[in-house]
């Protein structure tokens, strides 16, 4: 048996930091939305009781191995698993690729080995590996709070086509949060987003964009190009990717040539689906 599952990227429609926990984690309020960009996991059970992982990129800090070790031991899985991870979501982009891969993998293990776990069970398990994994077990548009573990599914989802602007360099999450600690400020972008939706508008905002762009001339230039040629645009997560609504794709590609890759995507009400071949 061979299985595949798509691990979809997300963007942050809003992102505020409202506090910091004693253990060092930050308390966030954010609206996440899944988009049409995904990594692809291909999985095949094997006799040998271990995890074999192949990928088109070098994998560091292997969260999939940590999940496998924990779940296979906890639920006494007798066989092993071969996994091929085809990465399409850029690293350090703010699009959630690593967490999405991890959630898709956890979801797939549950079904392949008939563990019988509910989504609530999977969410509770996911907290052991990453606080922002929980959202990817829901997908669509969600309000995400706390460390990222509190997820409220929203009834609506957006339908606009968008572009993704993927700069050559990424931004580490730790760098972004350290920057916030040194320059903390109060924002209410999430409240503004919901107020805008009452009138049918998309009003976005991201505290990390406020903090990072003044320090990075390359990203600041990208933002200027997007401001000139888009209806709206925003950095996702802690960066470095942007997303935008525009009709001037060719103009943006020309102006950002050599600085960033521009691809077409869209908002989607996507949820995880394991396909068996």
PDB file of C-alpha atoms in Angstrom:
ATOM      1  CA  UNK A   1       0.000   0.000   0.000  1.00  0.00           C
ATOM      2  CA  UNK A   2       1.161   3.508  -0.831  1.00  0.00           C
ATOM      3  CA  UNK A   3      -0.397   6.657   0.601  1.00  0.00           C
ATOM      4  CA  UNK A   4      -0.051  10.358  -0.182  1.00  0.00           C
ATOM      5  CA  UNK A   5      -1.075  13.422   1.763  1.00  0.00           C
ATOM      6  CA  UNK A   6      -0.719  17.119   0.962  1.00  0.00           C
ATOM      7  CA  UNK A   7       0.604  19.437   3.674  1.00  0.00           C
ATOM      8  CA  UNK A   8      -0.760  22.871   2.807  1.00  0.00           C
ATOM      9  CA  UNK A   9       0.858  26.217   3.559  1.00  0.00           C
ATOM     10  CA  UNK A  10      -0.859  29.005   5.471  1.00  0.00           C
ATOM     11  CA  UNK A  11      -0.746  32.765   5.602  1.00  0.00           C
ATOM     12  CA  UNK A  12      -1.507  35.039   8.536  1.00  0.00           C
ATOM     13  CA  UNK A  13      -4.317  37.458   7.781  1.00  0.00           C
ATOM     14  CA  UNK A  14      -3.517  39.142  11.074  1.00  0.00           C
ATOM     15  CA  UNK A  15      -0.859  38.633  13.733  1.00  0.00           C
ATOM     16  CA  UNK A  16      -0.624  40.264  17.153  1.00  0.00           C
ATOM     17  CA  UNK A  17       1.547  39.395  20.149  1.00  0.00           C
ATOM     18  CA  UNK A  18      -0.253  40.126  23.392  1.00  0.00           C
ATOM     19  CA  UNK A  19       2.077  38.698  26.022  1.00  0.00           C
ATOM     20  CA  UNK A  20       4.811  36.295  26.993  1.00  0.00           C
ATOM     21  CA  UNK A  21       4.563  33.161  29.130  1.00  0.00           C
ATOM     22  CA  UNK A  22       6.985  32.411  31.975  1.00  0.00           C
ATOM     23  CA  UNK A  23       8.537  29.616  29.882  1.00  0.00           C
ATOM     24  CA  UNK A  24       9.541  32.106  27.183  1.00  0.00           C
ATOM     25  CA  UNK A  25       6.823  31.349  24.634  1.00  0.00           C
ATOM     26  CA  UNK A  26       4.869  34.311  23.301  1.00  0.00           C
ATOM     27  CA  UNK A  27       1.109  34.629  23.428  1.00  0.00           C
ATOM     28  CA  UNK A  28      -0.340  35.376  20.006  1.00  0.00           C
ATOM     29  CA  UNK A  29      -3.700  36.229  18.486  1.00  0.00           C
ATOM     30  CA  UNK A  30      -3.841  35.585  14.758  1.00  0.00           C
ATOM     31  CA  UNK A  31      -6.104  34.604  11.882  1.00  0.00           C
ATOM     32  CA  UNK A  32      -4.644  31.792   9.755  1.00  0.00           C
ATOM     33  CA  UNK A  33      -5.845  30.759   6.308  1.00  0.00           C
ATOM     34  CA  UNK A  34      -4.714  27.793   4.239  1.00  0.00           C
ATOM     35  CA  UNK A  35      -3.567  28.416   0.674  1.00  0.00           C
ATOM     36  CA  UNK A  36      -2.963  26.466  -2.518  1.00  0.00           C
ATOM     37  CA  UNK A  37       0.698  25.591  -1.980  1.00  0.00           C
ATOM     38  CA  UNK A  38       1.718  22.289  -0.462  1.00  0.00           C
ATOM     39  CA  UNK A  39       4.439  19.834   0.401  1.00  0.00           C
ATOM     40  CA  UNK A  40       3.687  16.243  -0.600  1.00  0.00           C
ATOM     41  CA  UNK A  41       4.276  13.261   1.674  1.00  0.00           C
ATOM     42  CA  UNK A  42       4.314   9.778   0.153  1.00  0.00           C
ATOM     43  CA  UNK A  43       4.157   7.003   2.741  1.00  0.00           C
ATOM     44  CA  UNK A  44       4.568   3.235   2.572  1.00  0.00           C
ATOM     45  CA  UNK A  45       4.480   0.778   5.511  1.00  0.00           C
ATOM     46  CA  UNK A  46       7.575  -1.431   5.742  1.00  0.00           C
ATOM     47  CA  UNK A  47       8.447  -4.524   7.749  1.00  0.00           C
ATOM     48  CA  UNK A  48      11.471  -3.095   9.521  1.00  0.00           C
ATOM     49  CA  UNK A  49      10.383  -1.255  12.666  1.00  0.00           C
ATOM     50  CA  UNK A  50      11.801   2.204  11.975  1.00  0.00           C
ATOM     51  CA  UNK A  51      11.266   5.361   9.935  1.00  0.00           C
ATOM     52  CA  UNK A  52      13.068   5.838   6.629  1.00  0.00           C
ATOM     53  CA  UNK A  53      12.849   9.419   5.387  1.00  0.00           C
ATOM     54  CA  UNK A  54      13.819  10.721   1.947  1.00  0.00           C
ATOM     55  CA  UNK A  55      13.438  14.306   0.764  1.00  0.00           C
ATOM     56  CA  UNK A  56      14.401  16.662  -2.034  1.00  0.00           C
ATOM     57  CA  UNK A  57      16.073  18.910   0.579  1.00  0.00           C
ATOM     58  CA  UNK A  58      18.420  18.346   3.495  1.00  0.00           C
ATOM     59  CA  UNK A  59      16.323  17.880   6.614  1.00  0.00           C
ATOM     60  CA  UNK A  60      17.570  19.323   9.890  1.00  0.00           C
ATOM     61  CA  UNK A  61      15.881  19.158  13.299  1.00  0.00           C
ATOM     62  CA  UNK A  62      13.799  16.235  12.073  1.00  0.00           C
ATOM     63  CA  UNK A  63      10.396  16.618  13.710  1.00  0.00           C
ATOM     64  CA  UNK A  64       8.965  13.708  11.712  1.00  0.00           C
ATOM     65  CA  UNK A  65      11.448  11.354  13.396  1.00  0.00           C
ATOM     66  CA  UNK A  66      10.471  12.707  16.815  1.00  0.00           C
ATOM     67  CA  UNK A  67       6.787  12.149  16.062  1.00  0.00           C
ATOM     68  CA  UNK A  68       7.425   8.630  14.799  1.00  0.00           C
ATOM     69  CA  UNK A  69       9.526   7.661  17.819  1.00  0.00           C
ATOM     70  CA  UNK A  70       6.867   8.938  20.210  1.00  0.00           C
ATOM     71  CA  UNK A  71       3.774   7.550  18.460  1.00  0.00           C
ATOM     72  CA  UNK A  72       5.249   4.166  17.498  1.00  0.00           C
ATOM     73  CA  UNK A  73       6.317   3.615  21.106  1.00  0.00           C
ATOM     74  CA  UNK A  74       3.138   4.942  22.735  1.00  0.00           C
ATOM     75  CA  UNK A  75       0.827   2.888  20.509  1.00  0.00           C
ATOM     76  CA  UNK A  76       3.149  -0.123  20.073  1.00  0.00           C
ATOM     77  CA  UNK A  77       3.287   0.017  16.270  1.00  0.00           C
ATOM     78  CA  UNK A  78       4.935  -3.215  15.116  1.00  0.00           C
ATOM     79  CA  UNK A  79       6.014  -2.208  11.599  1.00  0.00           C
ATOM     80  CA  UNK A  80       7.869   0.774  10.147  1.00  0.00           C
ATOM     81  CA  UNK A  81       7.265   3.480   7.594  1.00  0.00           C
ATOM     82  CA  UNK A  82       9.013   4.817   4.513  1.00  0.00           C
ATOM     83  CA  UNK A  83       8.314   8.502   3.852  1.00  0.00           C
ATOM     84  CA  UNK A  84       9.280  10.672   0.907  1.00  0.00           C
ATOM     85  CA  UNK A  85       8.867  14.387   1.617  1.00  0.00           C
ATOM     86  CA  UNK A  86       8.670  16.611  -1.454  1.00  0.00           C
ATOM     87  CA  UNK A  87       9.264  20.159  -0.182  1.00  0.00           C
ATOM     88  CA  UNK A  88       7.654  23.009  -2.104  1.00  0.00           C
ATOM     89  CA  UNK A  89       6.978  25.404   0.773  1.00  0.00           C
ATOM     90  CA  UNK A  90      10.150  27.467   1.333  1.00  0.00           C
ATOM     91  CA  UNK A  91      11.939  27.232   4.650  1.00  0.00           C
ATOM     92  CA  UNK A  92      11.915  30.290   6.938  1.00  0.00           C
ATOM     93  CA  UNK A  93       9.154  31.900   4.899  1.00  0.00           C
ATOM     94  CA  UNK A  94       6.402  32.294   7.503  1.00  0.00           C
ATOM     95  CA  UNK A  95       4.182  29.907   5.532  1.00  0.00           C
ATOM     96  CA  UNK A  96       4.218  27.136   8.134  1.00  0.00           C
ATOM     97  CA  UNK A  97       5.727  24.362   6.035  1.00  0.00           C
ATOM     98  CA  UNK A  98       7.481  22.493   8.837  1.00  0.00           C
ATOM     99  CA  UNK A  99       4.448  22.493  11.123  1.00  0.00           C
ATOM    100  CA  UNK A 100       2.152  21.541   8.267  1.00  0.00           C
ATOM    101  CA  UNK A 101       4.392  18.585   7.339  1.00  0.00           C
ATOM    102  CA  UNK A 102       4.389  17.450  10.961  1.00  0.00           C
ATOM    103  CA  UNK A 103       0.596  17.661  11.289  1.00  0.00           C
ATOM    104  CA  UNK A 104       0.009  15.848   8.001  1.00  0.00           C
ATOM    105  CA  UNK A 105       2.426  13.116   9.108  1.00  0.00           C
ATOM    106  CA  UNK A 106       0.674  12.714  12.463  1.00  0.00           C
ATOM    107  CA  UNK A 107      -2.708  12.595  10.715  1.00  0.00           C
ATOM    108  CA  UNK A 108      -1.441   9.972   8.249  1.00  0.00           C
ATOM    109  CA  UNK A 109       0.054   7.707  10.936  1.00  0.00           C
ATOM    110  CA  UNK A 110      -3.285   7.673  12.739  1.00  0.00           C
ATOM    111  CA  UNK A 111      -5.113   6.417   9.645  1.00  0.00           C
ATOM    112  CA  UNK A 112      -2.458   4.093   8.207  1.00  0.00           C
ATOM    113  CA  UNK A 113      -2.070   2.206  11.482  1.00  0.00           C
ATOM    114  CA  UNK A 114      -5.754   2.474  12.509  1.00  0.00           C
ATOM    115  CA  UNK A 115      -5.012   4.137  15.843  1.00  0.00           C
ATOM    116  CA  UNK A 116      -8.568   5.462  16.108  1.00  0.00           C
ATOM    117  CA  UNK A 117      -7.591   8.913  17.358  1.00  0.00           C
ATOM    118  CA  UNK A 118     -10.026  11.812  17.043  1.00  0.00           C
ATOM    119  CA  UNK A 119      -8.998  15.247  15.840  1.00  0.00           C
ATOM    120  CA  UNK A 120      -9.069  16.417  19.449  1.00  0.00           C
ATOM    121  CA  UNK A 121      -6.714  13.558  20.350  1.00  0.00           C
ATOM    122  CA  UNK A 122      -4.357  14.539  17.525  1.00  0.00           C
ATOM    123  CA  UNK A 123      -4.395  18.187  18.602  1.00  0.00           C
ATOM    124  CA  UNK A 124      -3.508  17.174  22.157  1.00  0.00           C
ATOM    125  CA  UNK A 125      -0.677  14.982  20.871  1.00  0.00           C
ATOM    126  CA  UNK A 126       0.614  17.698  18.548  1.00  0.00           C
ATOM    127  CA  UNK A 127       1.388  19.993  21.486  1.00  0.00           C
ATOM    128  CA  UNK A 128       4.250  17.633  22.371  1.00  0.00           C
ATOM    129  CA  UNK A 129       6.018  18.543  19.122  1.00  0.00           C
ATOM    130  CA  UNK A 130       5.085  22.104  18.246  1.00  0.00           C
ATOM    131  CA  UNK A 131       2.548  24.604  19.524  1.00  0.00           C
ATOM    132  CA  UNK A 132       1.602  25.773  16.025  1.00  0.00           C
ATOM    133  CA  UNK A 133       0.856  22.286  14.645  1.00  0.00           C
ATOM    134  CA  UNK A 134      -2.734  22.324  15.896  1.00  0.00           C
ATOM    135  CA  UNK A 135      -4.010  24.709  13.210  1.00  0.00           C
ATOM    136  CA  UNK A 136      -2.950  22.408  10.374  1.00  0.00           C
ATOM    137  CA  UNK A 137      -5.208  19.677  11.733  1.00  0.00           C
ATOM    138  CA  UNK A 138      -8.129  22.016  10.917  1.00  0.00           C
ATOM    139  CA  UNK A 139      -7.169  24.102   7.878  1.00  0.00           C
ATOM    140  CA  UNK A 140      -9.361  26.748   6.291  1.00  0.00           C
ATOM    141  CA  UNK A 141      -9.705  30.035   8.173  1.00  0.00           C
ATOM    142  CA  UNK A 142      -9.190  29.865  11.930  1.00  0.00           C
ATOM    143  CA  UNK A 143      -8.586  32.114  14.898  1.00  0.00           C
ATOM    144  CA  UNK A 144      -5.368  30.925  16.548  1.00  0.00           C
ATOM    145  CA  UNK A 145      -4.518  31.967  20.107  1.00  0.00           C
ATOM    146  CA  UNK A 146      -2.164  31.254  22.984  1.00  0.00           C
ATOM    147  CA  UNK A 147       1.067  29.573  21.941  1.00  0.00           C
ATOM    148  CA  UNK A 148      -0.788  28.498  18.815  1.00  0.00           C
ATOM    149  CA  UNK A 149      -2.502  25.537  20.415  1.00  0.00           C
ATOM    150  CA  UNK A 150      -5.957  27.159  20.773  1.00  0.00           C
ATOM    151  CA  UNK A 151      -7.730  26.973  17.424  1.00  0.00           C
ATOM    152  CA  UNK A 152     -11.244  28.163  16.621  1.00  0.00           C
ATOM    153  CA  UNK A 153     -12.581  27.186  13.207  1.00  0.00           C
ATOM    154  CA  UNK A 154     -14.305  30.129  11.507  1.00  0.00           C
ATOM    155  CA  UNK A 155     -17.378  29.602   9.375  1.00  0.00           C
ATOM    156  CA  UNK A 156     -16.290  31.668   6.394  1.00  0.00           C
ATOM    157  CA  UNK A 157     -13.285  31.312   4.162  1.00  0.00           C
ATOM    158  CA  UNK A 158     -11.793  33.610   1.566  1.00  0.00           C
ATOM    159  CA  UNK A 159     -11.969  32.863  -2.150  1.00  0.00           C
ATOM    160  CA  UNK A 160      -9.593  35.411  -3.685  1.00  0.00           C
ATOM    161  CA  UNK A 161      -6.740  34.466  -5.940  1.00  0.00           C
ATOM    162  CA  UNK A 162      -3.448  35.786  -4.618  1.00  0.00           C
ATOM    163  CA  UNK A 163       0.223  35.877  -5.435  1.00  0.00           C
ATOM    164  CA  UNK A 164       3.003  34.683  -3.171  1.00  0.00           C
ATOM    165  CA  UNK A 165       6.257  36.621  -3.196  1.00  0.00           C
ATOM    166  CA  UNK A 166       9.124  34.441  -2.004  1.00  0.00           C
ATOM    167  CA  UNK A 167      12.360  36.321  -1.292  1.00  0.00           C
ATOM    168  CA  UNK A 168      15.690  34.558  -1.724  1.00  0.00           C
ATOM    169  CA  UNK A 169      16.528  34.790   1.971  1.00  0.00           C
ATOM    170  CA  UNK A 170      14.431  33.623   4.872  1.00  0.00           C
ATOM    171  CA  UNK A 171      13.910  34.884   8.411  1.00  0.00           C
ATOM    172  CA  UNK A 172      14.286  32.628  11.433  1.00  0.00           C
ATOM    173  CA  UNK A 173      11.373  32.609  13.838  1.00  0.00           C
ATOM    174  CA  UNK A 174      13.715  33.000  16.815  1.00  0.00           C
ATOM    175  CA  UNK A 175      15.239  36.135  15.296  1.00  0.00           C
ATOM    176  CA  UNK A 176      11.786  37.652  14.770  1.00  0.00           C
ATOM    177  CA  UNK A 177      10.642  36.989  18.333  1.00  0.00           C
ATOM    178  CA  UNK A 178      13.933  38.249  19.766  1.00  0.00           C
ATOM    179  CA  UNK A 179      13.378  41.431  17.790  1.00  0.00           C
ATOM    180  CA  UNK A 180       9.911  41.753  19.282  1.00  0.00           C
ATOM    181  CA  UNK A 181      11.314  41.337  22.795  1.00  0.00           C
ATOM    182  CA  UNK A 182      13.667  44.240  22.172  1.00  0.00           C
ATOM    183  CA  UNK A 183      11.024  46.445  20.530  1.00  0.00           C
ATOM    184  CA  UNK A 184       7.703  45.249  21.928  1.00  0.00           C
ATOM    185  CA  UNK A 185       4.634  47.179  20.862  1.00  0.00           C
ATOM    186  CA  UNK A 186       0.877  46.772  21.070  1.00  0.00           C
ATOM    187  CA  UNK A 187      -1.191  46.124  17.970  1.00  0.00           C
ATOM    188  CA  UNK A 188      -4.811  45.168  17.345  1.00  0.00           C
ATOM    189  CA  UNK A 189      -4.637  43.815  13.812  1.00  0.00           C
ATOM    190  CA  UNK A 190      -6.851  40.800  14.543  1.00  0.00           C
ATOM    191  CA  UNK A 191      -9.645  43.000  15.885  1.00  0.00           C
ATOM    192  CA  UNK A 192      -9.247  45.179  12.789  1.00  0.00           C
ATOM    193  CA  UNK A 193      -9.498  42.152  10.525  1.00  0.00           C
ATOM    194  CA  UNK A 194     -12.818  41.062  12.023  1.00  0.00           C
ATOM    195  CA  UNK A 195     -14.164  44.611  11.887  1.00  0.00           C
ATOM    196  CA  UNK A 196     -13.261  44.741   8.194  1.00  0.00           C
ATOM    197  CA  UNK A 197     -14.983  41.433   7.475  1.00  0.00           C
ATOM    198  CA  UNK A 198     -18.275  42.862   8.769  1.00  0.00           C
ATOM    199  CA  UNK A 199     -18.195  45.173   5.747  1.00  0.00           C
ATOM    200  CA  UNK A 200     -16.733  42.601   3.372  1.00  0.00           C
ATOM    201  CA  UNK A 201     -13.219  44.055   3.408  1.00  0.00           C
ATOM    202  CA  UNK A 202      -9.892  42.309   3.877  1.00  0.00           C
ATOM    203  CA  UNK A 203      -7.949  44.412   6.361  1.00  0.00           C
ATOM    204  CA  UNK A 204      -4.651  42.797   7.239  1.00  0.00           C
ATOM    205  CA  UNK A 205      -1.792  43.550   9.623  1.00  0.00           C
ATOM    206  CA  UNK A 206       1.271  41.804  11.032  1.00  0.00           C
ATOM    207  CA  UNK A 207       3.392  42.995  13.931  1.00  0.00           C
ATOM    208  CA  UNK A 208       6.495  41.318  12.496  1.00  0.00           C
ATOM    209  CA  UNK A 209       6.200  43.317   9.292  1.00  0.00           C
ATOM    210  CA  UNK A 210       6.261  46.482  11.409  1.00  0.00           C
ATOM    211  CA  UNK A 211       9.426  45.339  13.192  1.00  0.00           C
ATOM    212  CA  UNK A 212      11.443  43.643  10.443  1.00  0.00           C
ATOM    213  CA  UNK A 213      11.001  45.829   7.362  1.00  0.00           C
ATOM    214  CA  UNK A 214      12.738  48.932   8.776  1.00  0.00           C
ATOM    215  CA  UNK A 215      15.841  46.778   9.351  1.00  0.00           C
ATOM    216  CA  UNK A 216      15.923  44.971   6.003  1.00  0.00           C
ATOM    217  CA  UNK A 217      16.334  47.083   2.834  1.00  0.00           C
ATOM    218  CA  UNK A 218      15.627  44.134   0.515  1.00  0.00           C
ATOM    219  CA  UNK A 219      12.307  43.275   2.145  1.00  0.00           C
ATOM    220  CA  UNK A 220      11.432  46.949   2.420  1.00  0.00           C
ATOM    221  CA  UNK A 221      11.939  47.301  -1.352  1.00  0.00           C
ATOM    222  CA  UNK A 222       9.675  44.313  -1.995  1.00  0.00           C
ATOM    223  CA  UNK A 223       7.011  45.893   0.199  1.00  0.00           C
ATOM    224  CA  UNK A 224       7.262  49.162  -1.737  1.00  0.00           C
ATOM    225  CA  UNK A 225       6.759  47.357  -5.057  1.00  0.00           C
ATOM    226  CA  UNK A 226       3.734  45.521  -3.659  1.00  0.00           C
ATOM    227  CA  UNK A 227       2.241  48.719  -2.232  1.00  0.00           C
ATOM    228  CA  UNK A 228       2.481  50.328  -5.664  1.00  0.00           C
ATOM    229  CA  UNK A 229       0.955  47.423  -7.589  1.00  0.00           C
ATOM    230  CA  UNK A 230      -1.458  45.550  -5.304  1.00  0.00           C
ATOM    231  CA  UNK A 231      -4.892  46.100  -3.793  1.00  0.00           C
ATOM    232  CA  UNK A 232      -3.470  44.822  -0.522  1.00  0.00           C
ATOM    233  CA  UNK A 233      -0.457  42.831   0.646  1.00  0.00           C
ATOM    234  CA  UNK A 234       1.164  41.530   3.829  1.00  0.00           C
ATOM    235  CA  UNK A 235       4.123  39.595   5.131  1.00  0.00           C
ATOM    236  CA  UNK A 236       3.092  36.172   6.445  1.00  0.00           C
ATOM    237  CA  UNK A 237       4.100  35.051   9.928  1.00  0.00           C
ATOM    238  CA  UNK A 238       7.619  36.062  10.856  1.00  0.00           C
ATOM    239  CA  UNK A 239       8.517  36.323   7.157  1.00  0.00           C
ATOM    240  CA  UNK A 240      10.044  36.446   4.736  1.00  0.00           C
ATOM    241  CA  UNK A 241       7.204  35.600   2.310  1.00  0.00           C
ATOM    242  CA  UNK A 242       4.516  38.099   1.298  1.00  0.00           C
ATOM    243  CA  UNK A 243       1.093  37.473  -0.174  1.00  0.00           C
ATOM    244  CA  UNK A 244      -0.990  39.963  -2.141  1.00  0.00           C
ATOM    245  CA  UNK A 245      -4.022  40.548  -4.320  1.00  0.00           C
ATOM    246  CA  UNK A 246      -3.142  42.123  -7.644  1.00  0.00           C
ATOM    247  CA  UNK A 247      -3.819  42.179 -11.379  1.00  0.00           C
ATOM    248  CA  UNK A 248      -0.258  43.307 -12.150  1.00  0.00           C
ATOM    249  CA  UNK A 249       1.577  40.017 -11.829  1.00  0.00           C
ATOM    250  CA  UNK A 250       3.896  40.585 -14.789  1.00  0.00           C
ATOM    251  CA  UNK A 251       4.843  44.053 -13.531  1.00  0.00           C
ATOM    252  CA  UNK A 252       5.651  42.709 -10.096  1.00  0.00           C
ATOM    253  CA  UNK A 253       7.700  39.832 -11.514  1.00  0.00           C
ATOM    254  CA  UNK A 254       9.687  42.286 -13.622  1.00  0.00           C
ATOM    255  CA  UNK A 255      10.349  44.693 -10.755  1.00  0.00           C
ATOM    256  CA  UNK A 256      11.320  41.902  -8.365  1.00  0.00           C
ATOM    257  CA  UNK A 257      13.431  39.909 -10.815  1.00  0.00           C
ATOM    258  CA  UNK A 258      16.511  38.637  -8.996  1.00  0.00           C
ATOM    259  CA  UNK A 259      15.042  39.583  -5.618  1.00  0.00           C
ATOM    260  CA  UNK A 260      12.097  37.221  -5.186  1.00  0.00           C
ATOM    261  CA  UNK A 261      10.109  34.468  -6.878  1.00  0.00           C
ATOM    262  CA  UNK A 262       6.459  35.285  -7.619  1.00  0.00           C
ATOM    263  CA  UNK A 263       3.899  32.479  -7.913  1.00  0.00           C
ATOM    264  CA  UNK A 264       0.119  32.397  -8.258  1.00  0.00           C
ATOM    265  CA  UNK A 265      -1.930  30.823  -5.465  1.00  0.00           C
ATOM    266  CA  UNK A 266      -5.340  31.192  -3.847  1.00  0.00           C
ATOM    267  CA  UNK A 267      -7.109  30.925  -0.521  1.00  0.00           C
ATOM    268  CA  UNK A 268      -8.678  27.514  -0.032  1.00  0.00           C
ATOM    269  CA  UNK A 269     -10.856  25.841   2.650  1.00  0.00           C
ATOM    270  CA  UNK A 270      -8.352  22.984   2.643  1.00  0.00           C
ATOM    271  CA  UNK A 271      -8.366  20.065   5.040  1.00  0.00           C
ATOM    272  CA  UNK A 272      -6.115  17.035   5.326  1.00  0.00           C
ATOM    273  CA  UNK A 273      -6.910  14.018   3.144  1.00  0.00           C
ATOM    274  CA  UNK A 274      -4.973  10.758   3.020  1.00  0.00           C
ATOM    275  CA  UNK A 275      -5.167   9.086  -0.399  1.00  0.00           C
ATOM    276  CA  UNK A 276      -4.406   5.383  -0.849  1.00  0.00           C
ATOM    277  CA  UNK A 277      -3.076   3.928  -4.099  1.00  0.00           C
TER     278      UNK A 277
END
